[in-house]
mmCIF file of C-alpha atoms and ligand atoms in Angstrom:
data_model
loop_
_atom_site.group_PDB
_atom_site.id
_atom_site.type_symbol
_atom_site.label_atom_id
_atom_site.label_comp_id
_atom_site.label_asym_id
_atom_site.label_seq_id
_atom_site.Cartn_x
_atom_site.Cartn_y
_atom_site.Cartn_z
ATOM 1 C CA MET D 143 0.000 0.000 0.000
ATOM 2 C CA HIS D 144 1.359 3.438 -0.923
ATOM 3 C CA LEU D 145 1.041 5.585 2.150
ATOM 4 C CA LYS D 146 2.064 9.212 2.259
ATOM 5 C CA LEU D 147 4.198 10.749 4.984
ATOM 6 C CA SER D 148 1.111 12.616 6.156
ATOM 7 C CA ASP D 149 -0.485 9.236 7.049
ATOM 8 C CA ALA D 150 2.323 8.363 9.480
ATOM 9 C CA PHE D 151 0.438 9.229 12.672
ATOM 10 C CA LYS D 152 -3.055 8.058 11.662
ATOM 11 C CA SER D 153 -2.714 5.079 13.994
ATOM 12 C CA HIS D 154 -0.709 6.998 16.629
ATOM 13 C CA PRO D 155 -2.769 10.052 17.525
ATOM 14 C CA VAL D 156 -1.337 12.221 20.272
ATOM 15 C CA ASN D 157 -3.476 14.614 22.244
ATOM 16 C CA LEU D 158 -1.257 17.484 23.267
ATOM 17 C CA GLN D 159 -2.728 20.278 25.349
ATOM 18 C CA LEU D 160 -4.630 22.320 22.752
ATOM 19 C CA LYS D 161 -4.606 25.587 24.649
ATOM 20 C CA HIS D 162 -1.332 27.261 23.770
ATOM 21 C CA PRO D 163 0.368 29.763 26.037
ATOM 22 C CA ASP D 164 0.950 33.347 25.172
ATOM 23 C CA PHE D 165 4.666 33.266 26.041
ATOM 24 C CA ASN D 166 4.908 37.074 25.978
ATOM 25 C CA SER D 167 2.448 37.336 28.864
ATOM 26 C CA LEU D 168 4.495 35.023 31.127
ATOM 27 C CA HIS D 169 6.893 37.104 33.212
ATOM 28 C CA GLU D 170 7.960 34.277 35.457
ATOM 29 C CA LEU D 171 8.369 30.601 34.705
ATOM 30 C CA PRO D 172 5.206 28.621 35.567
ATOM 31 C CA ASP D 173 5.923 25.369 37.403
ATOM 32 C CA SER D 174 4.626 23.413 34.401
ATOM 33 C CA TYR D 175 7.649 24.747 32.423
ATOM 34 C CA ALA D 176 10.282 24.325 35.156
ATOM 35 C CA TRP D 177 12.484 21.325 34.385
ATOM 36 C CA THR D 178 14.638 19.541 36.942
ATOM 37 C CA ASN D 179 17.214 16.920 36.025
ATOM 38 C CA ASN D 180 14.572 14.278 36.814
ATOM 39 C CA ASP D 181 12.317 15.564 34.040
ATOM 40 C CA ASP D 182 14.972 15.189 31.371
ATOM 41 C CA HIS D 183 16.295 11.866 30.113
ATOM 42 C CA TYR D 184 19.744 13.478 29.665
ATOM 43 C CA PRO D 185 20.605 15.814 32.552
ATOM 44 C CA SER D 186 21.927 19.339 32.106
ATOM 45 C CA PHE D 187 24.930 18.864 34.366
ATOM 46 C CA LEU D 188 26.596 17.252 31.388
ATOM 47 C CA THR D 189 27.018 20.695 29.795
ATOM 48 C CA SER D 190 30.636 21.229 28.884
ATOM 49 C CA PHE D 191 31.797 24.774 29.407
ATOM 50 C CA GLY D 192 34.545 25.879 27.065
ATOM 51 C CA ALA D 193 35.256 22.369 25.800
ATOM 52 C CA ASP D 194 37.814 22.495 23.009
ATOM 53 C CA ASP D 195 35.879 19.824 21.181
ATOM 54 C CA SER D 196 33.843 21.520 18.452
ATOM 55 C CA VAL D 197 31.438 20.362 15.788
ATOM 56 C CA PRO D 198 33.250 19.995 12.424
ATOM 57 C CA VAL D 199 32.724 22.689 9.776
ATOM 58 C CA ILE D 200 33.005 21.512 6.155
ATOM 59 C CA ASP D 201 33.408 23.767 3.144
ATOM 60 C CA LEU D 202 31.452 21.943 0.443
ATOM 61 C CA SER D 203 33.728 23.388 -2.250
ATOM 62 C CA ASP D 204 36.764 21.743 -0.597
ATOM 63 C CA THR D 205 38.222 18.940 -2.752
ATOM 64 C CA ASN D 206 38.510 16.932 0.453
ATOM 65 C CA ALA D 207 34.802 17.303 1.339
ATOM 66 C CA LEU D 208 34.005 13.576 0.905
ATOM 67 C CA LYS D 209 36.646 12.452 3.369
ATOM 68 C CA LEU D 210 35.859 15.222 5.838
ATOM 69 C CA THR D 211 32.149 14.356 5.685
ATOM 70 C CA GLY D 212 32.847 10.679 6.377
ATOM 71 C CA HIS D 213 34.994 11.567 9.371
ATOM 72 C CA ALA D 214 32.435 14.046 10.759
ATOM 73 C CA CYS D 215 29.572 11.554 10.369
ATOM 74 C CA LYS D 216 31.504 8.764 12.009
ATOM 75 C CA THR D 217 32.854 10.731 14.949
ATOM 76 C CA TRP D 218 30.075 13.293 15.601
ATOM 77 C CA GLY D 219 26.944 12.506 13.579
ATOM 78 C CA VAL D 220 26.680 16.250 12.970
ATOM 79 C CA PHE D 221 28.587 18.948 11.086
ATOM 80 C CA GLN D 222 28.105 22.445 9.729
ATOM 81 C CA VAL D 223 28.427 23.235 6.015
ATOM 82 C CA THR D 224 29.510 26.413 4.244
ATOM 83 C CA ASN D 225 29.518 27.114 0.496
ATOM 84 C CA HIS D 226 26.353 25.022 0.244
ATOM 85 C CA GLY D 227 24.814 27.073 -2.558
ATOM 86 C CA ILE D 228 21.678 28.275 -0.713
ATOM 87 C CA GLN D 229 21.289 32.016 -1.228
ATOM 88 C CA GLN D 230 21.309 34.158 1.922
ATOM 89 C CA LYS D 231 18.216 35.949 0.561
ATOM 90 C CA LEU D 232 16.229 32.698 0.701
ATOM 91 C CA LEU D 233 17.422 32.031 4.269
ATOM 92 C CA ASP D 234 16.383 35.580 5.232
ATOM 93 C CA ASP D 235 13.001 35.147 3.533
ATOM 94 C CA ILE D 236 12.179 31.895 5.319
ATOM 95 C CA GLU D 237 13.315 33.389 8.617
ATOM 96 C CA SER D 238 11.066 36.407 8.239
ATOM 97 C CA ALA D 239 8.144 34.179 7.141
ATOM 98 C CA GLY D 240 8.681 32.169 10.340
ATOM 99 C CA LYS D 241 8.800 35.342 12.417
ATOM 100 C CA SER D 242 5.525 36.575 10.871
ATOM 101 C CA LEU D 243 3.908 33.240 11.605
ATOM 102 C CA PHE D 244 4.904 33.020 15.262
ATOM 103 C CA SER D 245 4.085 36.672 15.945
ATOM 104 C CA LEU D 246 0.414 36.076 15.087
ATOM 105 C CA THR D 247 -1.919 35.884 18.088
ATOM 106 C CA VAL D 248 -2.470 32.523 19.788
ATOM 107 C CA GLN D 249 -6.087 32.497 18.507
ATOM 108 C CA GLN D 250 -4.900 32.986 14.919
ATOM 109 C CA LYS D 251 -2.211 30.312 15.183
ATOM 110 C CA LEU D 252 -4.680 27.832 16.656
ATOM 111 C CA LYS D 253 -6.753 28.123 13.462
ATOM 112 C CA ALA D 254 -3.930 26.136 11.860
ATOM 113 C CA ALA D 255 -3.462 23.714 14.776
ATOM 114 C CA ARG D 256 -2.099 20.260 14.008
ATOM 115 C CA SER D 257 -4.762 17.610 14.561
ATOM 116 C CA PRO D 258 -3.961 14.737 16.978
ATOM 117 C CA ASP D 259 -3.454 12.234 14.133
ATOM 118 C CA GLY D 260 -2.048 14.737 11.629
ATOM 119 C CA ILE D 261 1.491 15.746 10.738
ATOM 120 C CA SER D 262 1.138 19.362 9.512
ATOM 121 C CA GLY D 263 0.209 22.462 11.437
ATOM 122 C CA TYR D 264 0.856 24.504 14.549
ATOM 123 C CA GLY D 265 1.549 22.985 17.977
ATOM 124 C CA PHE D 266 3.980 21.693 20.560
ATOM 125 C CA ALA D 267 6.692 19.295 19.344
ATOM 126 C CA ARG D 268 5.258 15.813 18.975
ATOM 127 C CA ILE D 269 7.712 14.400 21.513
ATOM 128 C CA SER D 270 6.172 16.621 24.228
ATOM 129 C CA SER D 271 3.861 13.758 25.178
ATOM 130 C CA PHE D 272 6.852 11.867 26.621
ATOM 131 C CA PHE D 273 7.630 14.553 29.214
ATOM 132 C CA LYS D 274 5.860 15.733 32.360
ATOM 133 C CA LYS D 275 7.023 19.314 31.824
ATOM 134 C CA LEU D 276 6.197 21.612 28.923
ATOM 135 C CA MET D 277 8.812 22.887 26.509
ATOM 136 C CA TRP D 278 9.439 26.601 26.052
ATOM 137 C CA SER D 279 8.750 26.538 22.326
ATOM 138 C CA GLU D 280 6.114 26.302 19.656
ATOM 139 C CA GLY D 281 6.388 24.734 16.226
ATOM 140 C CA PHE D 282 4.822 24.594 12.805
ATOM 141 C CA THR D 283 5.221 21.489 10.646
ATOM 142 C CA ILE D 284 4.728 21.521 6.875
ATOM 143 C CA VAL D 285 4.369 18.329 4.850
ATOM 144 C CA GLY D 286 3.049 18.761 1.327
ATOM 145 C CA SER D 287 1.303 22.014 0.472
ATOM 146 C CA PRO D 288 0.915 24.564 3.284
ATOM 147 C CA VAL D 289 -1.851 26.363 1.389
ATOM 148 C CA ASP D 290 -4.847 25.233 3.484
ATOM 149 C CA HIS D 291 -3.207 26.187 6.772
ATOM 150 C CA PHE D 292 -1.675 29.397 5.412
ATOM 151 C CA ARG D 293 -5.056 30.547 4.076
ATOM 152 C CA GLN D 294 -6.324 30.334 7.674
ATOM 153 C CA LEU D 295 -3.352 32.331 8.971
ATOM 154 C CA TRP D 296 -3.093 35.007 6.292
ATOM 155 C CA PRO D 297 -6.360 35.184 4.307
ATOM 156 C CA GLN D 298 -4.999 38.104 2.224
ATOM 157 C CA ASP D 299 -1.405 37.243 1.441
ATOM 158 C CA TYR D 300 -0.998 33.477 1.992
ATOM 159 C CA ASP D 301 0.328 33.180 -1.581
ATOM 160 C CA LYS D 302 3.494 35.108 -0.791
ATOM 161 C CA PHE D 303 4.268 32.780 2.157
ATOM 162 C CA CYS D 304 3.460 29.631 0.147
ATOM 163 C CA ASN D 305 5.931 30.707 -2.555
ATOM 164 C CA ILE D 306 8.746 31.121 -0.038
ATOM 165 C CA ILE D 307 8.082 27.668 1.443
ATOM 166 C CA GLU D 308 7.951 26.097 -2.019
ATOM 167 C CA GLU D 309 11.223 27.700 -3.083
ATOM 168 C CA TYR D 310 12.912 26.722 0.196
ATOM 169 C CA GLU D 311 11.753 23.098 -0.109
ATOM 170 C CA LYS D 312 12.982 22.921 -3.718
ATOM 171 C CA GLU D 313 16.464 24.172 -2.801
ATOM 172 C CA MET D 314 16.662 22.021 0.340
ATOM 173 C CA LYS D 315 15.726 18.907 -1.620
ATOM 174 C CA MET D 316 18.634 19.492 -4.010
ATOM 175 C CA LEU D 317 21.068 20.135 -1.157
ATOM 176 C CA ALA D 318 19.809 17.054 0.704
ATOM 177 C CA GLY D 319 20.515 14.949 -2.415
ATOM 178 C CA ARG D 320 24.034 16.357 -2.659
ATOM 179 C CA LEU D 321 24.689 15.679 1.026
ATOM 180 C CA MET D 322 23.266 12.160 0.734
ATOM 181 C CA TRP D 323 25.777 11.328 -2.014
ATOM 182 C CA LEU D 324 28.623 12.777 0.043
ATOM 183 C CA MET D 325 27.614 10.753 3.096
ATOM 184 C CA LEU D 326 26.942 7.606 1.057
ATOM 185 C CA GLY D 327 30.075 8.127 -1.046
ATOM 186 C CA SER D 328 32.144 8.283 2.116
ATOM 187 C CA LEU D 329 30.895 4.750 2.866
ATOM 188 C CA GLY D 330 31.771 3.502 -0.624
ATOM 189 C CA ILE D 331 28.119 3.476 -1.738
ATOM 190 C CA SER D 332 27.264 4.546 -5.276
ATOM 191 C CA MET D 333 24.119 5.311 -7.282
ATOM 192 C CA GLU D 334 23.410 1.735 -8.353
ATOM 193 C CA ASP D 335 23.243 0.698 -4.663
ATOM 194 C CA ILE D 336 20.228 2.886 -3.860
ATOM 195 C CA LYS D 337 17.436 1.930 -6.256
ATOM 196 C CA TRP D 338 14.902 4.401 -4.835
ATOM 197 C CA ALA D 339 17.272 7.314 -5.610
ATOM 198 C CA GLY D 340 16.296 7.001 -9.295
ATOM 199 C CA SER D 341 18.511 6.529 -12.377
ATOM 200 C CA LYS D 342 20.049 9.990 -12.073
ATOM 201 C CA GLY D 343 20.348 9.768 -8.299
ATOM 202 C CA GLU D 344 18.149 12.781 -7.750
ATOM 203 C CA PHE D 345 16.012 11.201 -4.978
ATOM 204 C CA LYS D 346 12.853 12.165 -6.832
ATOM 205 C CA GLY D 347 10.406 10.215 -4.674
ATOM 206 C CA ALA D 348 11.959 11.281 -1.361
ATOM 207 C CA SER D 349 9.697 12.610 1.405
ATOM 208 C CA ALA D 350 10.412 15.544 3.668
ATOM 209 C CA ALA D 351 8.952 17.723 6.393
ATOM 210 C CA LEU D 352 9.740 21.335 7.122
ATOM 211 C CA GLN D 353 9.688 22.266 10.797
ATOM 212 C CA LEU D 354 9.699 25.877 11.962
ATOM 213 C CA ASN D 355 10.675 26.137 15.644
ATOM 214 C CA SER D 356 10.172 29.256 17.742
ATOM 215 C CA TYR D 357 11.804 29.759 21.151
ATOM 216 C CA PRO D 358 10.606 32.965 22.812
ATOM 217 C CA ALA D 359 12.907 34.819 25.233
ATOM 218 C CA CYS D 360 12.480 33.154 28.615
ATOM 219 C CA PRO D 361 12.442 34.729 32.111
ATOM 220 C CA GLU D 362 14.317 31.760 33.641
ATOM 221 C CA PRO D 363 16.253 30.051 30.843
ATOM 222 C CA ASP D 364 18.295 27.823 33.175
ATOM 223 C CA ARG D 365 15.181 26.061 34.433
ATOM 224 C CA ALA D 366 13.420 25.843 31.050
ATOM 225 C CA MET D 367 13.851 23.503 28.085
ATOM 226 C CA GLY D 368 13.399 24.686 24.491
ATOM 227 C CA LEU D 369 13.285 21.301 22.808
ATOM 228 C CA ALA D 370 14.142 18.178 24.795
ATOM 229 C CA ALA D 371 16.965 15.883 23.749
ATOM 230 C CA HIS D 372 16.111 13.686 20.783
ATOM 231 C CA THR D 373 17.500 12.210 17.606
ATOM 232 C CA ASP D 374 15.765 12.977 14.305
ATOM 233 C CA SER D 375 13.813 10.161 12.626
ATOM 234 C CA THR D 376 15.342 11.084 9.275
ATOM 235 C CA LEU D 377 18.086 10.148 6.856
ATOM 236 C CA LEU D 378 19.481 13.624 7.404
ATOM 237 C CA THR D 379 18.297 16.988 8.676
ATOM 238 C CA ILE D 380 19.370 20.399 7.397
ATOM 239 C CA LEU D 381 18.989 23.037 10.109
ATOM 240 C CA TYR D 382 19.173 26.789 9.722
ATOM 241 C CA GLN D 383 19.610 28.421 13.124
ATOM 242 C CA SER D 384 20.306 31.975 11.960
ATOM 243 C CA ASN D 385 22.410 33.955 14.459
ATOM 244 C CA THR D 386 21.090 32.921 17.872
ATOM 245 C CA SER D 387 22.689 30.049 19.710
ATOM 246 C CA GLY D 388 20.644 27.339 21.415
ATOM 247 C CA LEU D 389 21.407 24.078 19.622
ATOM 248 C CA GLN D 390 23.478 21.597 21.649
ATOM 249 C CA VAL D 391 24.675 18.106 20.754
ATOM 250 C CA LEU D 392 25.634 15.357 23.170
ATOM 251 C CA ARG D 393 29.254 14.356 22.735
ATOM 252 C CA GLU D 394 30.331 11.092 24.262
ATOM 253 C CA GLY D 395 32.926 11.700 26.953
ATOM 254 C CA THR D 396 32.409 15.460 26.915
ATOM 255 C CA GLY D 397 28.754 16.312 27.492
ATOM 256 C CA TRP D 398 26.510 18.911 25.845
ATOM 257 C CA VAL D 399 28.399 20.926 23.241
ATOM 258 C CA THR D 400 26.896 24.109 21.772
ATOM 259 C CA VAL D 401 26.780 24.335 17.980
ATOM 260 C CA PRO D 402 27.758 27.974 17.454
ATOM 261 C CA PRO D 403 25.744 29.850 14.841
ATOM 262 C CA MET D 404 27.992 30.765 11.894
ATOM 263 C CA PRO D 405 26.789 33.355 9.372
ATOM 264 C CA GLY D 406 25.184 31.572 6.426
ATOM 265 C CA ALA D 407 26.148 28.070 7.612
ATOM 266 C CA LEU D 408 23.743 25.136 7.856
ATOM 267 C CA VAL D 409 23.864 22.331 10.432
ATOM 268 C CA ILE D 410 23.561 18.765 9.132
ATOM 269 C CA ASN D 411 22.387 16.017 11.485
ATOM 270 C CA VAL D 412 22.728 12.326 10.765
ATOM 271 C CA GLY D 413 19.265 10.884 11.494
ATOM 272 C CA ASP D 414 18.085 7.481 12.745
ATOM 273 C CA LEU D 415 17.360 6.161 9.225
ATOM 274 C CA PHE D 416 20.903 6.916 8.048
ATOM 275 C CA HIS D 417 22.184 5.174 11.158
ATOM 276 C CA ILE D 418 20.138 2.147 10.047
ATOM 277 C CA ILE D 419 21.258 2.123 6.382
ATOM 278 C CA SER D 420 24.888 2.616 7.436
ATOM 279 C CA ASN D 421 24.446 -0.489 9.623
ATOM 280 C CA GLY D 422 25.391 1.508 12.683
ATOM 281 C CA LEU D 423 28.562 3.070 11.223
ATOM 282 C CA TYR D 424 27.248 6.639 11.492
ATOM 283 C CA PRO D 425 25.548 7.591 14.782
ATOM 284 C CA SER D 426 22.380 9.671 14.733
ATOM 285 C CA VAL D 427 23.188 12.666 16.865
ATOM 286 C CA LEU D 428 21.374 13.345 20.133
ATOM 287 C CA HIS D 429 20.580 17.047 20.310
ATOM 288 C CA ARG D 430 18.394 19.584 22.087
ATOM 289 C CA ALA D 431 17.631 23.310 22.070
ATOM 290 C CA VAL D 432 18.111 25.538 25.109
ATOM 291 C CA VAL D 433 16.603 29.009 25.479
ATOM 292 C CA ASN D 434 17.872 32.395 26.584
ATOM 293 C CA ARG D 435 16.661 35.383 28.598
ATOM 294 C CA THR D 436 16.777 38.165 26.036
ATOM 295 C CA GLN D 437 16.481 36.880 22.496
ATOM 296 C CA HIS D 438 13.736 35.156 20.611
ATOM 297 C CA ARG D 439 15.235 32.302 18.578
ATOM 298 C CA LEU D 440 13.925 30.742 15.390
ATOM 299 C CA SER D 441 15.205 27.594 13.719
ATOM 300 C CA ILE D 442 14.138 25.893 10.517
ATOM 301 C CA ALA D 443 14.664 22.166 10.086
ATOM 302 C CA TYR D 444 14.343 20.333 6.770
ATOM 303 C CA LEU D 445 13.745 16.706 7.727
ATOM 304 C CA PHE D 446 14.684 14.499 4.792
ATOM 305 C CA GLY D 447 13.821 10.836 4.339
ATOM 306 C CA PRO D 448 13.055 8.147 1.758
ATOM 307 C CA PRO D 449 9.674 7.695 0.021
ATOM 308 C CA ALA D 450 7.266 7.116 2.918
ATOM 309 C CA SER D 451 6.426 3.454 2.341
ATOM 310 C CA ILE D 452 9.545 1.887 0.816
ATOM 311 C CA GLN D 453 11.498 -0.461 3.061
ATOM 312 C CA ILE D 454 14.969 0.701 4.035
ATOM 313 C CA SER D 455 17.532 -1.573 5.666
ATOM 314 C CA PRO D 456 21.305 -1.777 6.230
ATOM 315 C CA LEU D 457 22.926 -1.438 2.773
ATOM 316 C CA SER D 458 24.011 -4.819 1.439
ATOM 317 C CA LYS D 459 27.558 -3.543 0.726
ATOM 318 C CA LEU D 460 27.963 -2.790 4.438
ATOM 319 C CA VAL D 461 26.740 -6.187 5.571
ATOM 320 C CA GLY D 462 28.726 -9.422 5.584
ATOM 321 C CA PRO D 463 29.654 -12.423 7.721
ATOM 322 C CA SER D 464 31.634 -10.249 10.120
ATOM 323 C CA HIS D 465 29.083 -7.399 9.925
ATOM 324 C CA PRO D 466 25.610 -8.883 10.331
ATOM 325 C CA PRO D 467 22.689 -6.513 9.708
ATOM 326 C CA LEU D 468 21.962 -4.675 12.936
ATOM 327 C CA TYR D 469 18.437 -3.521 12.011
ATOM 328 C CA ARG D 470 15.396 -5.080 10.381
ATOM 329 C CA PRO D 471 13.858 -3.486 7.262
ATOM 330 C CA ILE D 472 11.419 -0.679 8.024
ATOM 331 C CA SER D 473 9.644 2.114 6.124
ATOM 332 C CA TRP D 474 9.829 5.772 7.189
ATOM 333 C CA ASN D 475 6.113 5.770 7.999
ATOM 334 C CA GLU D 476 6.461 2.707 10.192
ATOM 335 C CA TYR D 477 9.517 4.197 11.884
ATOM 336 C CA LEU D 478 7.671 7.452 12.663
ATOM 337 C CA GLY D 479 4.896 5.371 14.206
ATOM 338 C CA THR D 480 7.489 3.484 16.247
ATOM 339 C CA LYS D 481 9.016 6.776 17.383
ATOM 340 C CA ALA D 482 5.557 8.050 18.326
ATOM 341 C CA LYS D 483 5.149 4.975 20.517
ATOM 342 C CA HIS D 484 8.633 4.372 21.909
ATOM 343 C CA PHE D 485 10.431 7.745 21.502
ATOM 344 C CA ASN D 486 14.107 7.251 22.427
ATOM 345 C CA LYS D 487 13.780 3.461 22.423
ATOM 346 C CA ALA D 488 12.587 3.427 18.785
ATOM 347 C CA LEU D 489 15.989 2.516 17.325
ATOM 348 C CA SER D 490 16.598 -0.303 19.773
ATOM 349 C CA SER D 491 13.095 -1.614 19.077
ATOM 350 C CA VAL D 492 14.050 -2.259 15.418
ATOM 351 C CA ARG D 493 17.494 -3.609 16.281
ATOM 352 C CA LEU D 494 18.134 -7.268 15.423
ATOM 353 C CA CYS D 495 21.089 -8.100 17.639
ATOM 354 C CA ALA D 496 22.046 -6.542 20.915
ATOM 355 C CA PRO D 497 25.286 -4.554 20.924
ATOM 356 C CA LEU D 498 28.226 -6.537 22.344
ATOM 357 C CA ASN D 499 28.797 -3.922 24.995
ATOM 358 C CA SER D 500 25.844 -1.584 25.365
ATOM 359 C CA LEU D 501 28.058 0.919 27.208
ATOM 360 C CA VAL D 502 29.763 1.779 23.948
ATOM 361 C CA ASP D 503 26.731 1.795 21.674
ATOM 362 C CA VAL D 504 26.442 5.511 20.957
ATOM 363 C CA ASN D 505 22.953 5.107 19.563
ATOM 364 C CA ASP D 506 21.566 3.326 22.581
ATOM 365 C CA HIS D 507 21.007 6.577 24.390
ATOM 366 C CA ASN D 508 19.792 4.885 27.522
ATOM 367 C CA SER D 509 23.240 3.531 28.128
ATOM 368 C CA VAL D 510 25.432 6.183 26.575
ATOM 369 C CA LYS D 511 28.556 6.821 28.585
ATOM 370 C CA VAL D 512 29.318 10.456 29.221
ATOM 371 C CA GLY D 513 32.191 11.795 31.213
HETATM 372 C C1 LIG V 138 8.870 13.789 9.899
HETATM 373 C C2 LIG V 138 8.884 14.172 11.163
HETATM 374 C C3 LIG V 138 10.056 14.139 12.044
HETATM 375 C C4 LIG V 138 9.555 14.795 13.326
HETATM 376 C C5 LIG V 138 8.133 14.372 13.354
HETATM 377 C C6 LIG V 138 7.726 14.688 11.920
HETATM 378 O O1 LIG V 138 6.519 14.108 11.665
HETATM 379 C C7 LIG V 138 7.630 16.190 11.687
HETATM 380 C C8 LIG V 138 8.285 16.969 12.790
HETATM 381 C C9 LIG V 138 9.616 16.340 13.234
HETATM 382 C C10 LIG V 138 10.000 16.797 14.632
HETATM 383 C C11 LIG V 138 10.699 18.164 14.684
HETATM 384 C C12 LIG V 138 11.029 18.502 16.155
HETATM 385 C C13 LIG V 138 11.688 17.340 16.891
HETATM 386 C C14 LIG V 138 10.910 16.026 16.608
HETATM 387 C C15 LIG V 138 11.453 14.869 17.450
HETATM 388 C C16 LIG V 138 9.438 16.273 16.789
HETATM 389 O O2 LIG V 138 8.778 16.125 17.814
HETATM 390 O O3 LIG V 138 8.904 16.715 15.591
HETATM 391 C C17 LIG V 138 10.948 15.741 15.111
HETATM 392 C C18 LIG V 138 10.301 14.436 14.627
HETATM 393 C C19 LIG V 138 11.332 13.330 14.477
HETATM 394 O O4 LIG V 138 12.393 13.531 13.874
HETATM 395 O O5 LIG V 138 11.040 12.240 14.984
HETATM 396 O O1 LIG V 139 16.110 24.523 17.200
HETATM 397 C C1 LIG V 139 17.071 23.780 17.078
HETATM 398 O O2 LIG V 139 18.231 24.178 17.058
HETATM 399 C C2 LIG V 139 16.841 22.291 16.979
HETATM 400 C C3 LIG V 139 15.589 21.915 16.234
HETATM 401 C C4 LIG V 139 15.463 20.440 16.077
HETATM 402 O O3 LIG V 139 16.191 19.681 16.644
HETATM 403 C C5 LIG V 139 14.413 19.881 15.198
HETATM 404 O O4 LIG V 139 13.587 20.631 14.641
HETATM 405 O O5 LIG V 139 14.392 18.644 15.038
HETATM 406 FE FE1 LIG V 140 15.982 17.629 15.866
#
């Protein structure tokens, strides 16, 4: 059966609190937003101040980009890219579209609320249901055309906003394809190994979601959580975080490392599905967003994956007698359903054999060893 990405949560509805807060009216942190280490699966005390370990930055025009990408994926599961070909004007346009959206009144935004079994629309992050405390953020997810929702938000000029989204998605899709071939190439995988990429390797049937995240300035940032620690259920994610810091990644042996915003750079996360097809060679990076006292922060994530209902599995070239497949075949839709049910245990729930020593399995985040 050919399911679309938008069908992923039909059998996993989640009822998040519909009434959304007006963050601007909150001058102190309500208890429902105050996180203690017990509320988080990955405590804050792991934050590394001034660690000299920093997320790799790769210039995509560098002749060595393939090798550098392989090393970054293997050792970090995340890297920043420069010279990626996305015009600054487009990044500015999507940022200001996001700002217009989140500055609408709560009543207006709720007209485009995501339904419990839907994928697109306004609301808290889906993973909120796994936490007792609320996150200091709001989000808007776009899968397919945003026109119906945007008509609710901006009855007069929804067209202008739809065009920006369309253009952004077109450019991101091309960049995602380029990054896929760099990441796959670094593993010795070529076009004939990925049938669903199409004869020209342009990933025509790929699915994607665009996630706009808004983190208002927060009266008590040290006790709040912008977006709780998670891995992305994607092949890869392209994140634009503009010029306000907040993104942190968990580095084994070091703790939480801030990904510093660099003008015009984009952050690339290895997602759970790439971890699966690489047969565990590339870890999907655990990350979170923290908030700050004075600045509103906006981030835009392009979540890229395979066609929603094709089965993906560890690539046959990476599997052999000494490297048995670590994961069973699964489609993106099924994986999203699994994530909706098991959250951070989703990857281990599709794992075929237990890691030899779970203390060193970087993608079993329940046992990850941090110093
Ligand atoms: C395709 C998707 C991945 C995502 C769930 C979604 O259906 C669309 C939103 C994505 C997002 C963005 C914020 C963090 C996250 C964990 C969440 O709650 O919604 C991711 C989901 C994911 O990667 O699992
Ligand atoms: O806002 C950020 O920096 C992180 C966003 C994120 O992790 C996501 O949208 O999946
Ligand atoms: Fe994420």
